[in-house]
CSV table of C-alpha atoms and ligand atoms in Angstrom, one decimal:
chain,number,residue,atom,x,y,z
A,1,MET,CA,0.0,-0.4,0.3
A,2,THR,CA,1.9,3.0,-0.8
A,3,LYS,CA,1.9,6.3,2.2
A,4,HIS,CA,-0.9,8.2,-0.3
A,5,VAL,CA,-3.4,5.2,0.1
A,6,ASP,CA,-2.6,5.1,3.9
A,7,SER,CA,-2.9,9.0,4.2
A,8,ALA,CA,-6.4,8.8,2.4
A,9,ARG,CA,-7.5,5.8,4.3
A,10,THR,CA,-7.1,7.9,7.7
A,11,ALA,CA,-8.4,10.9,6.3
A,12,GLY,CA,-11.5,8.8,5.0
A,13,ARG,CA,-12.0,6.7,7.9
A,14,LYS,CA,-13.4,9.8,9.8
A,15,HIS,CA,-16.3,9.9,7.4
A,16,LEU,CA,-17.2,6.6,7.9
A,17,GLU,CA,-20.5,6.2,9.6
A,18,GLY,CA,-20.5,2.9,11.0
A,19,LYS,CA,-24.3,1.8,10.2
A,20,LEU,CA,-23.0,-1.6,9.2
A,21,GLU,CA,-19.1,-1.3,11.3
A,22,GLY,CA,-17.4,-4.9,11.1
A,23,LYS,CA,-20.1,-6.5,9.2
A,24,VAL,CA,-19.2,-8.9,6.4
A,25,VAL,CA,-20.9,-7.8,3.0
A,26,LEU,CA,-20.8,-9.6,-0.2
A,27,VAL,CA,-21.6,-7.9,-3.3
A,28,THR,CA,-22.1,-9.7,-6.6
A,29,GLY,CA,-21.5,-7.7,-10.3
A,30,GLY,CA,-19.8,-5.3,-7.4
A,31,GLY,CA,-17.4,-3.9,-9.9
A,32,THR,CA,-20.0,-1.6,-12.8
A,33,GLY,CA,-23.0,0.6,-12.1
A,34,ILE,CA,-25.0,-0.3,-9.7
A,35,GLY,CA,-22.8,-2.8,-7.8
A,36,ARG,CA,-20.0,-0.6,-7.5
A,37,ALA,CA,-22.2,2.2,-5.7
A,38,ALA,CA,-23.4,-0.8,-2.8
A,39,VAL,CA,-19.8,-1.2,-2.7
A,40,LEU,CA,-19.0,2.1,-2.0
A,41,ALA,CA,-22.2,2.8,-0.1
A,42,TYR,CA,-21.6,-0.5,1.8
A,43,ALA,CA,-17.7,0.0,2.7
A,44,ARG,CA,-19.3,3.8,3.9
A,45,GLU,CA,-20.8,2.1,6.6
A,46,GLY,CA,-18.2,0.4,7.9
A,47,ALA,CA,-18.5,-2.8,6.7
A,48,LYS,CA,-16.1,-5.0,5.5
A,49,VAL,CA,-17.1,-6.0,1.7
A,50,ALA,CA,-16.1,-9.4,-0.7
A,51,LEU,CA,-16.9,-8.3,-3.9
A,52,ALA,CA,-17.9,-10.2,-7.4
A,53,GLY,CA,-17.8,-10.2,-11.2
A,54,ARG,CA,-16.3,-11.5,-14.1
A,55,ARG,CA,-14.2,-9.2,-15.2
A,56,SER,CA,-11.3,-8.9,-13.0
A,57,ALA,CA,-10.1,-5.1,-13.8
A,58,GLU,CA,-13.3,-3.6,-12.7
A,59,ILE,CA,-13.6,-5.5,-9.4
A,60,ASP,CA,-9.7,-5.1,-8.4
A,61,ALA,CA,-10.7,-0.8,-9.4
A,62,THR,CA,-13.8,-0.6,-7.4
A,63,ALA,CA,-12.3,-2.3,-4.3
A,64,HIS,CA,-9.2,0.2,-4.7
A,65,GLU,CA,-11.4,2.5,-4.4
A,66,VAL,CA,-12.5,1.2,-1.2
A,67,ALA,CA,-9.3,1.2,0.0
A,68,LEU,CA,-8.6,4.7,-0.8
A,69,MET,CA,-11.8,5.9,1.7
A,70,GLY,CA,-10.6,4.2,4.4
A,71,GLY,CA,-12.6,0.7,4.0
A,72,GLU,CA,-11.5,-2.9,3.7
A,73,ALA,CA,-12.3,-4.8,0.7
A,74,LEU,CA,-11.9,-7.8,-1.5
A,75,ALA,CA,-12.4,-8.5,-5.3
A,76,ILE,CA,-12.6,-12.3,-6.1
A,77,THR,CA,-13.4,-13.2,-9.7
A,78,ALA,CA,-16.5,-15.2,-10.6
A,79,ASP,CA,-19.3,-16.3,-12.8
A,80,VAL,CA,-22.6,-16.8,-10.6
A,81,SER,CA,-23.7,-19.4,-13.1
A,82,ARG,CA,-21.5,-21.6,-12.0
A,83,GLU,CA,-22.7,-23.7,-9.2
A,84,GLU,CA,-19.0,-24.2,-8.7
A,85,ASP,CA,-18.0,-20.4,-8.4
A,86,ILE,CA,-20.6,-19.7,-5.8
A,87,ARG,CA,-19.4,-22.3,-3.7
A,88,ARG,CA,-15.9,-21.0,-4.2
A,89,LEU,CA,-16.8,-17.1,-4.0
A,90,ILE,CA,-18.6,-17.8,-0.6
A,91,ALA,CA,-16.0,-20.0,1.0
A,92,ARG,CA,-13.2,-17.6,0.1
A,93,VAL,CA,-15.4,-14.8,2.0
A,94,ASN,CA,-14.9,-17.2,4.5
A,95,ASP,CA,-11.6,-17.9,5.0
A,96,HIS,CA,-10.6,-14.1,4.6
A,97,TYR,CA,-13.3,-12.6,6.8
A,98,GLY,CA,-14.5,-15.6,9.2
A,99,ARG,CA,-18.2,-14.9,8.2
A,100,LEU,CA,-20.5,-13.5,6.1
A,101,ASP,CA,-23.7,-11.4,7.3
A,102,VAL,CA,-25.5,-9.6,4.3
A,103,ALA,CA,-25.2,-10.7,0.4
A,104,PHE,CA,-26.5,-8.3,-2.0
A,105,ASN,CA,-27.1,-10.6,-5.5
A,106,ASN,CA,-26.5,-7.9,-8.1
A,107,ALA,CA,-24.9,-9.7,-11.0
A,108,GLY,CA,-27.4,-9.4,-14.7
A,109,ILE,CA,-27.4,-9.1,-17.8
A,110,LEU,CA,-30.2,-7.8,-20.1
A,111,GLY,CA,-29.5,-10.2,-22.6
A,112,ASN,CA,-31.2,-10.2,-25.9
A,113,PHE,CA,-33.2,-7.4,-25.5
A,114,ALA,CA,-35.6,-8.4,-28.6
A,115,PRO,CA,-39.3,-9.3,-29.4
A,116,ILE,CA,-39.9,-12.9,-28.1
A,117,THR,CA,-39.9,-14.3,-32.5
A,118,GLN,CA,-36.4,-12.3,-32.4
A,119,GLN,CA,-34.9,-14.5,-29.4
A,120,THR,CA,-33.6,-18.2,-29.5
A,121,SER,CA,-33.8,-20.5,-27.1
A,122,ALA,CA,-30.0,-19.8,-26.4
A,123,ASP,CA,-30.8,-16.2,-25.5
A,124,PHE,CA,-33.6,-17.1,-23.3
A,125,ASP,CA,-31.5,-20.3,-21.3
A,126,GLU,CA,-28.7,-17.6,-20.3
A,127,VAL,CA,-30.6,-14.7,-19.1
A,128,ILE,CA,-32.5,-17.5,-17.2
A,129,ALA,CA,-28.6,-19.1,-16.2
A,130,ILE,CA,-27.4,-15.5,-14.8
A,131,ASN,CA,-30.3,-13.8,-13.1
A,132,LEU,CA,-32.5,-16.4,-12.0
A,133,ARG,CA,-30.4,-19.9,-11.3
A,134,GLY,CA,-27.3,-17.4,-10.1
A,135,VAL,CA,-29.1,-15.8,-7.8
A,136,TRP,CA,-31.2,-19.3,-6.8
A,137,LEU,CA,-27.3,-20.5,-6.2
A,138,SER,CA,-26.5,-17.8,-4.0
A,139,VAL,CA,-29.4,-17.4,-2.2
A,140,LYS,CA,-29.1,-21.3,-1.2
A,141,TYR,CA,-25.7,-21.5,-0.5
A,142,GLN,CA,-25.7,-18.0,1.4
A,143,VAL,CA,-28.3,-19.5,3.7
A,144,GLU,CA,-26.7,-23.0,3.9
A,145,ALA,CA,-23.6,-20.2,5.5
A,146,PHE,CA,-26.0,-18.2,7.4
A,147,LEU,CA,-27.3,-21.7,9.4
A,148,VAL,CA,-24.1,-22.8,10.1
A,149,GLN,CA,-22.9,-19.6,11.8
A,150,ARG,CA,-26.4,-19.3,13.7
A,151,THR,CA,-25.8,-16.0,13.3
A,152,GLY,CA,-29.4,-14.6,11.2
A,153,GLY,CA,-28.1,-12.3,8.2
A,154,ALA,CA,-29.8,-10.5,5.2
A,155,ILE,CA,-30.1,-10.8,1.3
A,156,ILE,CA,-31.1,-8.6,-0.9
A,157,ASN,CA,-31.3,-9.3,-4.7
A,158,THR,CA,-31.7,-6.9,-7.7
A,159,SER,CA,-34.9,-7.5,-9.5
A,160,SER,CA,-36.1,-4.9,-11.9
A,161,TRP,CA,-39.7,-2.6,-12.1
A,162,LEU,CA,-39.8,-5.0,-15.5
A,163,ALA,CA,-40.7,-8.0,-12.9
A,164,LYS,CA,-43.7,-6.2,-12.8
A,165,GLY,CA,-44.1,-4.1,-16.1
A,166,ALA,CA,-43.4,-5.0,-19.8
A,167,SER,CA,-41.3,-3.4,-22.4
A,168,VAL,CA,-40.9,-4.6,-26.0
A,169,GLY,CA,-37.9,-6.7,-25.9
A,170,SER,CA,-38.2,-8.2,-22.1
A,171,SER,CA,-40.1,-11.8,-22.7
A,172,SER,CA,-36.3,-13.5,-21.3
A,173,TYR,CA,-35.5,-10.5,-18.8
A,174,SER,CA,-39.1,-9.9,-17.4
A,175,ALA,CA,-39.8,-13.6,-16.3
A,176,SER,CA,-36.1,-13.9,-15.2
A,177,LYS,CA,-36.9,-10.9,-12.6
A,178,GLY,CA,-40.5,-12.1,-12.5
A,179,ALA,CA,-39.3,-15.0,-10.7
A,180,LEU,CA,-37.2,-13.9,-8.2
A,181,ASP,CA,-39.8,-12.0,-6.6
A,182,ALA,CA,-41.2,-15.0,-6.5
A,183,LEU,CA,-38.4,-17.1,-5.3
A,184,ILE,CA,-37.7,-14.5,-2.2
A,185,ARG,CA,-40.9,-14.6,-0.7
A,186,ALA,CA,-41.0,-18.7,-0.4
A,187,VAL,CA,-37.0,-18.2,1.3
A,188,ALA,CA,-38.3,-16.0,3.6
A,189,LEU,CA,-41.0,-18.1,4.9
A,190,GLU,CA,-38.6,-20.7,5.3
A,191,TYR,CA,-35.8,-19.0,7.0
A,192,GLY,CA,-37.7,-15.8,8.8
A,193,ASP,CA,-37.1,-17.9,12.0
A,194,GLN,CA,-33.9,-18.3,11.6
A,195,GLY,CA,-33.5,-14.5,11.5
A,196,ILE,CA,-32.7,-14.5,8.1
A,197,ARG,CA,-34.4,-11.8,5.9
A,198,ILE,CA,-34.6,-11.5,1.9
A,199,ASN,CA,-35.9,-8.7,0.1
A,200,ASN,CA,-36.0,-8.0,-3.6
A,201,ILE,CA,-35.1,-4.0,-4.9
A,202,ASN,CA,-36.6,-3.2,-8.3
A,203,PRO,CA,-35.2,-0.7,-9.8
A,204,GLY,CA,-36.6,1.5,-12.3
A,205,ILE,CA,-34.3,3.0,-15.2
A,206,ILE,CA,-31.0,3.5,-13.4
A,207,ASP,CA,-27.8,5.3,-15.2
A,208,THR,CA,-25.6,2.4,-15.8
A,209,PRO,CA,-23.7,0.6,-19.1
A,210,MET,CA,-26.8,-1.4,-18.7
A,211,ALA,CA,-29.3,0.7,-19.3
A,212,HIS,CA,-27.2,3.0,-22.2
A,213,SER,CA,-26.6,-0.4,-23.6
A,214,SER,CA,-30.3,-0.9,-24.3
A,215,LEU,CA,-31.0,2.4,-25.6
A,216,PRO,CA,-29.8,3.8,-29.4
A,217,ASP,CA,-28.2,7.4,-27.4
A,218,ALA,CA,-28.7,9.3,-24.2
A,219,SER,CA,-31.4,11.0,-26.0
A,220,ALA,CA,-33.8,7.9,-25.9
A,221,PHE,CA,-34.0,8.0,-21.8
A,222,MET,CA,-35.7,11.2,-22.6
A,223,PRO,CA,-39.0,10.2,-22.4
A,224,PHE,CA,-38.5,8.0,-19.6
A,225,ILE,CA,-37.5,10.9,-17.8
A,226,ALA,CA,-40.6,13.1,-18.7
A,227,HIS,CA,-42.8,9.7,-17.1
A,228,THR,CA,-41.0,9.8,-14.0
A,229,PRO,CA,-42.5,12.0,-11.4
A,230,VAL,CA,-39.0,12.8,-9.8
A,231,LYS,CA,-38.4,13.6,-13.4
A,232,ARG,CA,-35.0,12.3,-13.3
A,233,LEU,CA,-32.9,8.8,-14.3
A,234,GLY,CA,-32.0,6.9,-10.8
A,235,GLU,CA,-28.3,7.0,-10.2
A,236,PRO,CA,-26.8,4.0,-9.3
A,237,LYS,CA,-26.2,5.3,-5.4
A,238,ASP,CA,-30.0,5.7,-5.3
A,239,ILE,CA,-30.2,1.3,-5.4
A,240,GLY,CA,-26.8,1.3,-3.2
A,241,ASP,CA,-28.0,3.3,-0.3
A,242,VAL,CA,-31.4,1.0,-0.3
A,243,ALA,CA,-28.9,-1.8,-0.4
A,244,VAL,CA,-27.5,-0.5,2.9
A,245,TRP,CA,-31.0,0.1,4.7
A,246,LEU,CA,-32.5,-3.2,3.8
A,247,ALA,CA,-29.3,-4.9,5.1
A,248,SER,CA,-29.5,-2.9,8.4
A,249,ASP,CA,-31.0,-2.9,11.5
A,250,ASP,CA,-33.3,-0.8,10.7
A,251,ALA,CA,-35.2,-3.4,8.2
A,252,ARG,CA,-35.6,-5.7,10.6
A,253,PHE,CA,-38.9,-6.4,10.5
A,254,ILE,CA,-39.0,-6.2,6.5
A,255,THR,CA,-38.8,-9.6,4.3
A,256,GLY,CA,-40.2,-11.1,1.1
A,257,GLN,CA,-41.0,-7.4,-0.1
A,258,SER,CA,-39.8,-6.8,-3.3
A,259,ILE,CA,-39.6,-2.6,-3.4
A,260,LEU,CA,-39.8,-0.4,-6.3
A,261,VAL,CA,-37.0,2.0,-6.7
A,262,ASP,CA,-38.3,4.1,-8.7
A,263,GLY,CA,-38.8,7.7,-8.5
A,264,GLY,CA,-42.8,6.7,-9.2
A,265,TYR,CA,-42.0,5.4,-12.9
A,266,THR,CA,-44.1,2.8,-12.5
A,267,ILE,CA,-46.9,3.9,-10.5
A,268,ALA,CA,-50.0,2.1,-11.8
A,269,GLY,CA,-52.3,4.7,-14.4
A,270,LEU,CA,-49.3,6.8,-15.2
A,271,ARG,CA,-49.4,7.0,-19.1
B,1,NAD,P1,-24.1,-3.2,-15.5
B,1,NAD,O1,-24.1,-4.0,-16.6
B,1,NAD,O2,-23.3,-2.2,-14.8
B,1,NAD,O3,-24.2,-4.7,-14.4
B,1,NAD,C1,-24.1,-5.6,-13.9
B,1,NAD,C2,-22.9,-6.4,-13.3
B,1,NAD,O4,-22.9,-7.6,-13.4
B,1,NAD,C3,-21.5,-6.4,-14.4
B,1,NAD,O5,-20.6,-5.7,-13.3
B,1,NAD,C4,-21.4,-7.2,-15.0
B,1,NAD,O6,-20.0,-7.8,-15.2
B,1,NAD,C5,-21.9,-8.5,-13.8
B,1,NAD,N1,-22.1,-9.9,-14.2
B,1,NAD,C6,-22.9,-9.8,-15.6
B,1,NAD,N2,-23.4,-11.3,-15.2
B,1,NAD,C7,-22.4,-12.1,-14.6
B,1,NAD,C8,-21.6,-13.4,-13.8
B,1,NAD,N3,-22.1,-14.1,-15.0
B,1,NAD,N4,-21.8,-13.6,-13.1
B,1,NAD,C9,-20.6,-12.4,-12.4
B,1,NAD,N5,-21.4,-11.2,-12.7
B,1,NAD,C10,-21.9,-10.8,-13.5
B,1,NAD,O7,-25.4,-2.6,-15.0
B,1,NAD,P2,-26.4,-2.4,-14.0
B,1,NAD,O8,-27.4,-1.7,-14.1
B,1,NAD,O9,-25.4,-2.1,-12.6
B,1,NAD,O10,-27.0,-3.5,-13.1
B,1,NAD,C11,-27.4,-4.2,-12.0
B,1,NAD,C12,-28.1,-5.0,-12.0
B,1,NAD,O11,-29.2,-4.0,-12.1
B,1,NAD,C13,-28.8,-6.0,-12.6
B,1,NAD,O12,-29.3,-7.4,-11.9
B,1,NAD,C14,-29.7,-5.6,-14.0
B,1,NAD,O13,-30.2,-6.4,-13.9
B,1,NAD,C15,-30.4,-4.6,-12.5
B,1,NAD,N6,-31.0,-3.8,-13.1
B,1,NAD,C16,-30.6,-2.6,-14.0
B,1,NAD,C17,-31.5,-1.8,-14.2
B,1,NAD,C18,-31.0,-0.2,-15.2
B,1,NAD,O14,-31.8,0.2,-15.5
B,1,NAD,N7,-30.1,-0.1,-15.2
B,1,NAD,C19,-33.0,-1.5,-13.9
B,1,NAD,C20,-33.8,-2.8,-13.0
B,1,NAD,C21,-32.7,-3.6,-13.1
């Protein structure tokens, strides 16, 4: 660690608020967009963070940002659609930090966003493998880890407004995210008495690389902004801050819920 980083760490530490002081938090898809914002938000609250993603350059860069603000982060490459990667990821977090308290299962893809006749079954399988099976696997092994620890824990998954709404091209994506909203209700019932809470965040349109990849250019966001009561796109931090809140004791009586964080975009009857 350079001298520069050490002094920044000391300075940054003064600003930590500590709502999750000492907690160990795992974030998937933590190198970019919403995941990166969540990693920074968790670290700001004093959590020790493990962040996973497929590309090491992005997760390493985010881990370095955490170090600069005086926090602790461990970057681990993993593909959430691979069961062996999920098992290795959770074992690595346990080896490094000795426990797991919170998981934010956020990794996801848009896939081939086209009308159903223009999608292949391979397109569907890819979206389901990452967005649904990847979260199912993550939740399974995270709950197992919480049960071994006997400490309870909090799980948050990134679903989407497209679990509840629709867009031309969203059939596979909406199916993957809608299934997440169903999945958590069962897990909430199964393990609530063990102190385990599980909730989804359903973001609206958030200004991330994924949102930009879905539209031809920035002007294409204008109709979405016009239809959003708060008159702006979401920022990744808007979701990261809710991910912190759901992980914290402030949300201790909330489980099995899918919470729209969309500036009002999906209020029924708005259009
Ligand atoms: P993003 O593309 O920046 O983030 C997705 C992250 O997931 C990337 O870091 C990517 O590398 C990672 N990832 C993808 N497949 C993976 C795999 N198999 N294993 C491990 N990591 C993988 O976009 P984002 O908008 O920050 O997306 C984060 C989540 O938010 C996604 O689940 C997405 O579906 C959801 N979401 C986004 C929006 C939006 O408007 N941006 C709206 C609703 C929901």
